[in-house]
Amino acid sequence: MLRKKVCLVGYGSTEYSRKSDRPLLSYYAEAMQNAMAQTGLTKKEINGFSMVTQASPDYSPYVAEQLGLELDWVLNGDCGGAGAVCAIRRAADAIEAGYLDVAFIVAGNAFDKNVSHQRVLEYQRANYVDVYGYGGPNTLFALVQRRHMEEYGTTLEQIGKIAVSQRFNAGPNPQALLRTPMTIEDYLNSRLISDPIRLFDCVMPCSGGECVVVASEERAKQITDKPIYLVTDAEKIGFQASNMLPDKTVTGMSVVGEHLFSEMSRDNIDLLAIYDDYPIAVMMQLEDLGYCAKGQGGPFVDDHDLTFAGDFPVNTGGGEISVGQAGLAGGMLHVVEALRQLRGEAGERQVNAAQTALVTGIGWLSYARNLNTTAALILERRS
Amino acid sequence: MAGKSLPAVNEIDREFWEGAAKGELRLQRCRACGKMQFFPRIACTDCLSGDLEWVPVSGKGKVHTFSLCRVPRNRAFMDEVPIYVAEVELDEGVRMVTRIVGDDRDQVTLGAPVTVTFMETEDPDIKLPVFELA
Ligand SMILES: [Zn+2]
């Protein structure tokens, strides 16, 4: 389905930090303040609010009350790393239905001592995975990556090129926590965490926040002279959920990609913001989105320059593996980077004539499978 | 310090853990459509029937994938690293997340045939199904 009248009209970010005792709400408030400053919107013009987080046990209406928001629409985004993209889709639905015209969507993470982060793990993870002494997502992605390497001959050099290119992209990004140049040797020599996943495959947890503002076209034109249109969007939750022998190297993004590109060409995309908790996740998504055949992600990466100046720009601000992953703000980071690029606000890392961007979100690994949640948006600047 | 993770046995999966404690690997099978499934659930993942039975299985299979975990999420496991976390595909057509054990575990490869065995835990009533190279 093509969206007609929904725009992303602004964004706000906070600084990222590895050590901070700021509460999560202060990151939300700062990201929202920055988005309000950019858009010129006042509190009373905000009639929709969604938060995307794992770090807070709060309910969204309670957080809205804390922030003094009176609303016509509220949502707690709950699709893990795909939560930011999914929350934007839900807001777009509600705007098209006429329930509201301006939604602020925040995401963030904080190491807030006053809040317990130890959520009760779902029964499946607790009874059937944790008991074996696994290493969290590092091990779950390792199980996937080994299959990919053995089935298709994918090399560490090919997977590492994604991490190295993204580190290059982070160089001019002041928000990124990891900006020192990295070579493929640095990547290969980084210590093994859960073989074949090594340190430089892993995102670094941090504090921080992001906000984007979604509005109806009518309001968008009043708010900004650079509205970015939501062109089309899709999600797949629970791909292969009932299959006891699924292909572990395929994700729900294969279905998402079919929806996205049924009405427009992949070649129209100028830059990709691909959810990158691990480089192997980026490679699988490129395959599943149809940029190359399944298993050909390695040769595809070999053949392209993934930097902001290259022929196939991916994660032009460094992505989560170089910026840091502020919890589920990791998913929002990609939306904000796409907005910066499409609005021509990316500074030294600006992609030349960027007009159309693809943003993905992925979350959670299902038992002995691959991603549980996958979602994507296509955004476009229209002049 | 908290100990090694143990399952919180519940009404859905009590039979699985009772079987494991006796050295028997059991899977859920749907009486309505015959589907075998793992992990244990409240209903059949194909037809949603709640009429499920527990059947003992061969405990034979092959390695689908594995990882040498050096940094366990629960640090109580640090004395065992590297832990050979694996997914084993059972002959009955389901995959299990498990561990490869045995002195020759460093010989593990994808597709290697394996056989179930049961590992003691800190709880005398709980044994974990793990696999050895056949
Ligand atoms: Zn059934």
Coordinates of C-alpha atoms and ligand atoms in Angstrom, one line a residue:
Chain A
M1 CA 0.0 0.0 0.0
L2 CA 1.2 3.5 -0.8
R3 CA 0.8 6.1 1.9
K4 CA -0.5 9.4 0.6
K5 CA -0.7 12.0 3.3
V6 CA 1.7 11.3 6.1
C7 CA 5.0 13.1 6.7
L8 CA 7.9 13.0 9.1
V9 CA 8.5 16.6 9.9
G10 CA 11.3 16.7 12.4
Y11 CA 13.5 14.9 14.9
G12 CA 15.5 15.4 18.0
S13 CA 18.4 13.5 19.5
T14 CA 20.4 13.6 22.8
E15 CA 24.0 13.0 23.4
Y16 CA 25.0 9.3 23.9
S17 CA 26.8 8.1 27.0
R18 CA 28.3 4.9 28.2
K19 CA 28.2 5.9 31.8
S20 CA 25.4 8.1 33.0
D21 CA 22.9 8.0 35.8
R22 CA 20.4 10.3 34.1
P23 CA 16.9 8.9 34.2
L24 CA 15.2 7.7 31.0
L25 CA 12.5 10.3 31.2
S26 CA 15.1 13.1 31.0
Y27 CA 16.4 11.6 27.7
Y28 CA 12.8 11.5 26.4
A29 CA 12.2 15.1 27.5
E30 CA 15.5 16.3 25.9
A31 CA 14.9 14.5 22.6
M32 CA 11.3 15.9 22.5
Q33 CA 12.5 19.4 23.4
N34 CA 15.0 19.3 20.5
A35 CA 12.3 18.1 18.1
M36 CA 10.0 20.9 19.3
A37 CA 12.8 23.4 18.8
Q38 CA 13.4 22.1 15.2
T39 CA 9.7 22.1 14.3
G40 CA 8.5 25.1 16.3
L41 CA 5.7 22.9 17.7
T42 CA 4.4 23.6 21.2
K43 CA 3.3 21.1 23.7
K44 CA -0.4 21.6 23.1
E45 CA 0.0 20.9 19.4
I46 CA 1.2 17.4 20.2
N47 CA -1.9 15.1 20.2
G48 CA -0.2 11.7 19.8
F49 CA 2.6 10.1 21.8
S50 CA 4.5 6.8 21.6
M51 CA 7.5 5.5 23.5
V52 CA 9.7 2.7 22.4
T53 CA 11.8 1.2 25.1
Q54 CA 12.7 -1.9 27.0
A55 CA 14.3 -0.1 29.9
S56 CA 11.2 1.3 31.6
P57 CA 8.4 -0.7 33.2
D58 CA 6.2 2.4 32.8
Y59 CA 3.0 2.5 30.8
S60 CA 2.8 5.1 28.1
P61 CA -0.1 7.1 29.6
Y62 CA 1.9 7.4 32.9
V63 CA 4.9 8.7 31.0
A64 CA 2.7 11.1 29.1
E65 CA 1.4 12.4 32.4
Q66 CA 4.9 12.8 33.6
L67 CA 5.7 14.9 30.5
G68 CA 2.5 16.9 30.8
L69 CA 0.9 15.7 27.6
E70 CA -2.8 15.8 26.9
L71 CA -3.4 13.3 24.0
D72 CA -5.8 11.9 21.6
W73 CA -3.6 8.8 20.9
V74 CA -1.0 6.9 22.8
L75 CA 1.0 3.8 22.2
N76 CA 3.7 1.7 23.9
G77 CA 5.9 0.4 21.0
D78 CA 6.5 -3.2 21.7
C79 CA 8.3 -4.8 18.7
G80 CA 11.9 -4.7 20.0
G81 CA 14.4 -3.4 17.6
A82 CA 11.6 -3.0 15.0
G83 CA 9.6 -0.9 17.6
A84 CA 10.5 2.5 16.2
V85 CA 9.5 1.6 12.7
C86 CA 6.3 -0.2 13.9
A87 CA 5.4 2.8 16.1
I88 CA 5.7 5.2 13.1
R89 CA 3.5 2.8 11.1
R90 CA 0.8 2.8 13.8
A91 CA 1.0 6.6 14.1
A92 CA 0.6 6.9 10.3
D93 CA -2.5 4.6 10.4
A94 CA -4.0 6.7 13.2
I95 CA -3.3 10.0 11.3
E96 CA -4.8 8.6 8.1
A97 CA -7.9 7.6 10.1
G98 CA -8.1 11.1 11.4
Y99 CA -7.6 10.5 15.1
L100 CA -4.7 13.0 15.4
D101 CA -2.4 15.1 13.3
V102 CA 0.9 15.4 15.2
A103 CA 2.6 12.5 17.0
F104 CA 5.8 12.6 18.9
I105 CA 7.5 9.2 19.0
V106 CA 10.4 8.8 21.5
A107 CA 12.8 6.0 22.1
G108 CA 15.6 5.7 24.6
N109 CA 17.7 3.8 27.1
A110 CA 19.2 4.8 30.4
F111 CA 21.1 3.0 33.1
D112 CA 18.8 4.4 35.7
K113 CA 19.4 3.0 39.1
N114 CA 15.9 3.6 40.2
V115 CA 14.4 1.4 37.6
S116 CA 14.8 -2.4 37.4
H117 CA 16.1 -3.5 34.0
Q118 CA 15.7 -7.2 34.7
R119 CA 12.5 -7.9 33.0
V120 CA 11.1 -11.4 33.4
L121 CA 12.4 -13.3 30.4
E122 CA 9.8 -15.1 28.5
Y123 CA 9.3 -18.7 29.4
Q124 CA 10.9 -20.0 26.2
R125 CA 14.2 -18.2 26.7
A126 CA 14.3 -19.0 30.5
N127 CA 13.5 -22.7 30.3
Y128 CA 15.0 -23.7 27.0
V129 CA 18.0 -21.4 26.2
D130 CA 19.3 -19.7 29.3
V131 CA 19.8 -23.0 31.1
Y132 CA 22.6 -24.0 28.7
G133 CA 24.7 -21.0 29.6
Y134 CA 24.2 -19.1 26.3
G135 CA 25.5 -15.6 25.7
G136 CA 22.3 -13.7 24.9
P137 CA 21.9 -12.3 21.4
N138 CA 25.7 -12.7 20.8
T139 CA 25.2 -16.5 20.8
L140 CA 21.9 -16.4 19.0
F141 CA 23.4 -14.4 16.1
A142 CA 26.5 -16.6 16.2
L143 CA 24.2 -19.7 15.6
V144 CA 22.7 -17.9 12.6
Q145 CA 26.1 -16.6 11.3
R146 CA 27.7 -20.0 11.4
R147 CA 24.9 -21.4 9.2
H148 CA 25.3 -18.5 6.8
M149 CA 29.1 -19.0 6.6
E150 CA 28.9 -22.8 6.1
E151 CA 25.9 -22.9 3.7
Y152 CA 27.1 -20.1 1.4
G153 CA 30.8 -19.7 2.0
T154 CA 30.4 -16.2 3.5
T155 CA 33.7 -15.1 4.9
L156 CA 34.6 -13.1 8.0
E157 CA 36.3 -10.5 5.7
Q158 CA 32.9 -10.0 3.9
I159 CA 31.0 -9.7 7.2
G160 CA 33.8 -7.5 8.7
K161 CA 33.6 -5.1 5.7
I162 CA 30.2 -4.0 6.9
A163 CA 31.6 -3.1 10.4
V164 CA 34.7 -1.4 8.9
S165 CA 32.6 0.7 6.4
Q166 CA 30.2 1.8 9.2
R167 CA 33.1 2.8 11.4
F168 CA 34.3 5.0 8.5
N169 CA 30.8 6.5 8.3
A170 CA 30.9 7.3 12.0
G171 CA 34.1 9.4 11.6
P172 CA 32.3 12.7 10.9
N173 CA 29.4 11.9 13.2
P174 CA 29.7 13.8 16.5
Q175 CA 26.9 11.6 18.1
A176 CA 28.9 8.4 17.6
L177 CA 30.7 6.9 20.6
L178 CA 33.1 4.9 18.4
R179 CA 34.8 7.1 15.7
T180 CA 38.4 5.9 15.6
P181 CA 39.2 4.4 12.2
M182 CA 39.1 0.6 12.2
T183 CA 40.7 -1.8 9.7
I184 CA 39.7 -5.3 8.6
E185 CA 42.6 -6.6 10.6
D186 CA 41.3 -4.8 13.7
Y187 CA 38.0 -6.5 13.1
L188 CA 39.5 -10.0 12.6
N189 CA 41.7 -9.6 15.6
S190 CA 39.0 -8.5 18.0
R191 CA 38.4 -11.1 20.7
L192 CA 35.8 -13.9 20.3
I193 CA 32.7 -13.4 22.3
S194 CA 30.5 -16.3 21.0
D195 CA 32.4 -17.9 18.1
P196 CA 32.1 -16.8 15.3
I197 CA 30.7 -13.5 16.7
R198 CA 33.6 -11.3 17.9
L199 CA 33.8 -8.0 19.8
F200 CA 33.5 -5.7 16.8
D201 CA 30.3 -7.5 15.7
C202 CA 28.6 -6.4 18.8
V203 CA 26.7 -3.2 19.6
M204 CA 27.8 -1.2 22.6
P205 CA 25.0 -0.5 25.1
C206 CA 24.7 3.1 26.1
S207 CA 22.3 5.8 27.3
G208 CA 20.6 8.3 24.9
G209 CA 17.4 9.2 23.3
E210 CA 15.8 10.0 19.9
C211 CA 12.5 11.5 18.9
V212 CA 10.7 11.8 15.5
V213 CA 7.6 13.8 14.7
V214 CA 4.9 12.3 12.4
A215 CA 2.2 14.6 11.1
S216 CA -0.6 14.8 8.6
E217 CA 0.4 16.4 5.2
E218 CA -1.7 19.4 6.0
R219 CA 0.0 20.0 9.3
A220 CA 3.4 19.1 7.8
K221 CA 3.2 22.0 5.4
Q222 CA 2.6 24.4 8.2
I223 CA 5.4 22.9 10.4
T224 CA 8.3 22.6 8.0
D225 CA 9.5 23.5 4.5
K226 CA 11.2 20.1 4.4
P227 CA 8.5 17.5 5.0
I228 CA 9.7 14.0 4.4
Y229 CA 6.9 11.7 3.1
L230 CA 6.2 8.2 4.2
V231 CA 5.9 6.4 0.9
T232 CA 5.2 2.8 1.9
D233 CA 5.8 0.6 4.8
A234 CA 5.4 -3.1 5.9
E235 CA 6.2 -5.5 8.7
K236 CA 6.3 -9.2 9.3
I237 CA 6.0 -10.6 12.8
G238 CA 6.7 -14.3 13.6
F239 CA 8.1 -15.4 10.3
Q240 CA 8.2 -19.2 10.1
A241 CA 6.7 -19.3 13.6
S242 CA 5.1 -22.8 13.2
N243 CA 7.8 -24.4 11.1
M244 CA 9.9 -26.7 13.3
L245 CA 12.7 -26.9 10.6
P246 CA 12.9 -23.3 9.3
D247 CA 15.7 -22.0 7.1
K248 CA 17.7 -20.2 9.7
T249 CA 19.3 -17.8 7.2
V250 CA 16.1 -16.2 5.9
T251 CA 14.2 -13.5 7.8
G252 CA 10.7 -11.9 7.6
M253 CA 12.4 -9.0 5.8
S254 CA 12.0 -11.2 2.7
V255 CA 8.2 -10.7 3.0
V256 CA 8.6 -7.0 3.9
G257 CA 10.8 -6.5 0.8
E258 CA 8.1 -8.0 -1.5
H259 CA 5.5 -5.5 -0.1
L260 CA 7.9 -2.5 -0.3
F261 CA 9.1 -3.1 -3.8
S262 CA 5.8 -4.2 -5.4
E263 CA 5.1 -0.6 -6.3
M264 CA 8.5 0.9 -6.6
S265 CA 12.0 -0.1 -7.7
R266 CA 14.9 -0.9 -5.4
D267 CA 17.1 1.2 -7.7
N268 CA 15.2 4.4 -6.6
I269 CA 16.6 4.1 -3.1
D270 CA 19.5 6.5 -2.5
L271 CA 20.6 5.3 0.9
L272 CA 19.8 2.5 3.3
A273 CA 19.5 2.7 7.1
I274 CA 19.6 -1.0 8.1
Y275 CA 19.1 -2.1 11.7
D276 CA 22.5 -3.3 12.6
D277 CA 22.8 -5.0 16.0
Y278 CA 25.3 -7.3 14.1
P279 CA 26.9 -7.0 10.6
I280 CA 25.5 -10.5 9.7
A281 CA 22.0 -9.0 10.4
V282 CA 22.7 -6.3 7.8
M283 CA 23.9 -8.8 5.3
M284 CA 20.8 -11.0 5.7
Q285 CA 18.5 -8.0 5.3
L286 CA 20.2 -6.9 2.1
E287 CA 19.6 -10.4 0.7
D288 CA 16.0 -10.6 2.0
L289 CA 15.2 -7.2 0.6
G290 CA 16.2 -8.5 -2.8
Y291 CA 19.4 -6.6 -3.4
C292 CA 21.0 -9.9 -4.1
A293 CA 20.0 -13.6 -4.0
K294 CA 20.0 -15.5 -0.6
G295 CA 23.5 -16.4 0.3
Q296 CA 25.1 -13.8 -2.1
G297 CA 25.4 -11.1 0.6
G298 CA 29.1 -11.7 0.8
P299 CA 29.9 -11.2 -2.9
F300 CA 27.4 -8.2 -2.9
V301 CA 29.3 -6.5 -0.1
D302 CA 32.6 -7.2 -1.9
D303 CA 31.3 -5.5 -5.0
H304 CA 30.0 -2.3 -3.4
D305 CA 31.3 0.7 -1.4
L306 CA 29.0 1.0 1.6
T307 CA 30.3 4.3 2.8
F308 CA 28.4 7.6 2.6
A309 CA 30.5 8.5 -0.5
G310 CA 30.1 5.1 -2.1
D311 CA 27.8 3.6 -4.7
F312 CA 25.6 1.8 -2.1
P313 CA 25.5 3.9 1.1
V314 CA 24.5 1.9 4.2
N315 CA 24.2 3.3 7.7
T316 CA 25.7 6.6 6.8
G317 CA 26.1 7.8 10.4
G318 CA 27.9 4.7 11.6
G319 CA 24.8 2.7 12.6
E320 CA 24.3 1.2 16.1
I321 CA 27.6 -0.6 16.0
S322 CA 29.5 2.6 15.9
V323 CA 27.1 5.2 17.4
G324 CA 26.1 2.9 20.3
Q325 CA 22.8 1.2 21.0
A326 CA 20.6 3.2 23.4
G327 CA 18.2 0.4 23.9
L328 CA 15.3 0.6 21.5
A329 CA 16.5 4.1 20.4
G330 CA 18.7 1.9 18.2
G331 CA 15.8 1.5 15.9
M332 CA 14.9 5.2 16.0
L333 CA 18.6 6.2 15.3
H334 CA 18.1 4.8 11.7
V335 CA 15.0 6.8 11.1
V336 CA 16.7 10.0 12.4
E337 CA 19.8 9.4 10.2
A338 CA 17.5 8.9 7.1
L339 CA 15.7 12.2 8.0
R340 CA 19.0 14.1 8.4
Q341 CA 20.2 12.8 5.0
L342 CA 16.9 13.5 3.2
R343 CA 16.7 17.0 4.7
G344 CA 20.3 17.7 3.6
E345 CA 21.4 18.1 7.2
A346 CA 24.0 15.3 7.4
G347 CA 27.0 17.7 7.2
E348 CA 30.3 16.0 6.1
R349 CA 28.6 12.7 5.7
Q350 CA 25.9 14.0 3.4
V351 CA 25.0 11.6 0.6
N352 CA 24.9 13.5 -2.7
A353 CA 21.3 14.3 -3.9
A354 CA 19.7 12.0 -1.4
Q355 CA 16.0 11.9 -2.1
T356 CA 14.8 8.4 -1.1
A357 CA 15.8 6.3 1.9
L358 CA 14.9 2.8 3.2
V359 CA 14.8 2.3 6.9
T360 CA 14.5 -1.1 8.6
G361 CA 13.9 -2.3 12.1
I362 CA 14.4 -5.9 13.4
G363 CA 13.9 -7.4 16.8
W364 CA 14.2 -10.5 18.9
L365 CA 15.3 -13.9 17.8
S366 CA 12.7 -16.6 18.0
Y367 CA 13.6 -20.0 19.4
A368 CA 15.9 -21.9 17.0
R369 CA 14.9 -19.5 14.2
N370 CA 15.8 -16.1 13.0
L371 CA 14.2 -12.7 13.7
N372 CA 10.8 -12.4 15.2
T373 CA 10.0 -8.9 14.2
T374 CA 10.9 -7.2 11.0
A375 CA 9.6 -3.9 9.6
A376 CA 10.6 -1.2 7.1
L377 CA 9.7 2.2 5.8
I378 CA 10.5 4.1 2.6
L379 CA 10.9 7.8 3.1
E380 CA 11.1 10.4 0.4
R381 CA 11.8 14.1 0.0
R382 CA 9.4 15.7 -2.5
S383 CA 10.1 19.1 -3.9
Chain B
M1 CA 25.9 -14.5 43.7
A2 CA 23.0 -16.1 41.9
G3 CA 23.6 -19.7 40.6
K4 CA 23.4 -21.2 37.2
S5 CA 20.1 -20.7 35.4
L6 CA 17.5 -23.4 35.9
P7 CA 14.1 -23.9 34.3
A8 CA 11.0 -22.7 36.1
V9 CA 9.0 -25.8 35.5
N10 CA 5.3 -25.1 34.9
E11 CA 2.1 -26.9 33.9
I12 CA 3.0 -26.7 30.2
D13 CA 6.3 -28.4 30.4
R14 CA 6.3 -30.5 33.6
E15 CA 6.3 -33.8 31.6
F16 CA 9.3 -32.7 29.6
W17 CA 11.4 -32.1 32.7
E18 CA 10.1 -35.3 34.5
G19 CA 11.1 -37.3 31.5
A20 CA 14.6 -35.7 31.4
A21 CA 15.1 -36.4 35.1
K22 CA 14.5 -40.1 34.2
G23 CA 16.8 -40.0 31.2
E24 CA 14.0 -39.9 28.7
L25 CA 13.7 -37.2 26.0
R26 CA 10.0 -36.4 25.3
L27 CA 8.4 -34.2 22.7
Q28 CA 4.9 -32.9 22.4
R29 CA 2.8 -34.4 19.6
C30 CA -0.6 -33.1 18.5
R31 CA -3.3 -35.8 18.8
A32 CA -5.5 -33.9 16.3
C33 CA -3.0 -33.5 13.4
G34 CA 0.1 -35.5 14.4
K35 CA 2.5 -32.6 14.5
M36 CA 5.6 -32.8 16.7
Q37 CA 6.8 -29.6 18.3
F38 CA 9.4 -28.1 20.5
F39 CA 9.7 -26.0 22.8
P40 CA 6.6 -27.2 24.7
R41 CA 3.5 -25.0 24.2
I42 CA -0.1 -24.8 25.4
A43 CA -1.4 -25.7 21.9
C44 CA -0.4 -27.1 18.5
T45 CA 1.5 -24.6 16.4
D46 CA -0.3 -26.0 13.3
C47 CA -3.9 -26.5 14.2
L48 CA -4.1 -24.8 17.6
S49 CA -5.6 -28.0 19.2
G50 CA -4.9 -28.2 22.9
D51 CA -5.1 -32.0 22.7
L52 CA -1.3 -32.7 23.0
E53 CA 0.4 -35.9 24.1
W54 CA 4.0 -36.5 25.3
V55 CA 6.0 -39.1 23.4
P56 CA 9.4 -40.5 24.0
V57 CA 11.8 -39.9 21.1
S58 CA 15.0 -41.5 19.9
G59 CA 17.4 -38.8 21.2
K60 CA 19.3 -39.1 17.9
G61 CA 19.9 -36.2 15.5
K62 CA 22.5 -34.0 13.9
V63 CA 24.1 -30.7 14.6
H64 CA 22.4 -27.8 12.8
T65 CA 24.6 -25.1 14.0
F66 CA 26.8 -24.2 17.1
S67 CA 28.7 -21.5 18.8
L68 CA 31.5 -21.5 21.4
C69 CA 30.1 -19.1 24.0
R70 CA 32.9 -17.4 25.9
V71 CA 30.8 -14.7 27.7
P72 CA 27.6 -16.3 29.1
R73 CA 24.7 -14.0 29.9
N74 CA 24.6 -15.5 33.4
R75 CA 28.1 -15.1 34.6
A76 CA 27.6 -18.1 37.0
F77 CA 28.5 -20.2 33.9
M78 CA 31.9 -18.7 33.5
D79 CA 33.6 -21.7 35.0
E80 CA 32.5 -23.8 32.0
V81 CA 33.6 -21.6 29.1
P82 CA 33.9 -22.1 26.2
I83 CA 30.4 -23.6 26.2
Y84 CA 29.4 -25.4 23.0
V85 CA 25.9 -24.0 22.6
A86 CA 24.2 -25.8 19.7
E87 CA 21.0 -26.4 17.8
V88 CA 20.4 -30.1 17.2
E89 CA 17.9 -31.3 14.6
L90 CA 16.3 -34.5 16.0
D91 CA 15.4 -37.4 13.7
E92 CA 11.7 -36.7 14.6
G93 CA 11.9 -33.3 12.8
V94 CA 12.3 -30.6 15.4
R95 CA 15.3 -28.5 16.5
M96 CA 16.5 -28.0 20.0
V97 CA 18.8 -25.4 21.5
T98 CA 21.2 -27.4 23.6
R99 CA 24.9 -28.1 24.4
I100 CA 27.4 -30.4 22.9
V101 CA 29.3 -32.2 25.7
G102 CA 32.1 -34.8 25.9
D103 CA 35.8 -34.8 25.7
D104 CA 35.7 -34.8 21.9
R105 CA 33.3 -31.8 21.6
D106 CA 35.9 -29.7 19.9
Q107 CA 35.5 -32.0 16.9
V108 CA 31.9 -30.9 16.4
T109 CA 30.9 -29.9 12.8
L110 CA 27.7 -29.0 11.1
G111 CA 25.8 -32.2 10.3
A112 CA 27.6 -34.3 12.8
P113 CA 25.4 -37.1 14.2
V114 CA 24.7 -36.8 17.9
T115 CA 23.0 -38.7 20.7
V116 CA 21.2 -37.2 23.8
T117 CA 22.5 -37.6 27.3
F118 CA 21.4 -35.9 30.5
M119 CA 23.5 -33.5 32.5
E120 CA 23.2 -33.0 36.3
T121 CA 22.4 -29.5 37.5
E122 CA 22.5 -27.7 40.9
D123 CA 19.0 -28.9 41.4
P124 CA 18.9 -32.7 42.0
D125 CA 15.5 -32.9 40.4
I126 CA 16.5 -31.2 37.1
K127 CA 18.6 -32.8 34.4
L128 CA 19.3 -31.0 31.1
P129 CA 19.2 -32.8 27.8
V130 CA 22.5 -32.3 26.1
F131 CA 24.2 -34.1 23.2
E132 CA 27.4 -36.1 22.6
L133 CA 29.0 -36.8 19.2
A134 CA 27.8 -40.3 18.1
Ligands
ZN1 ZN -2.2 -30.0 15.5

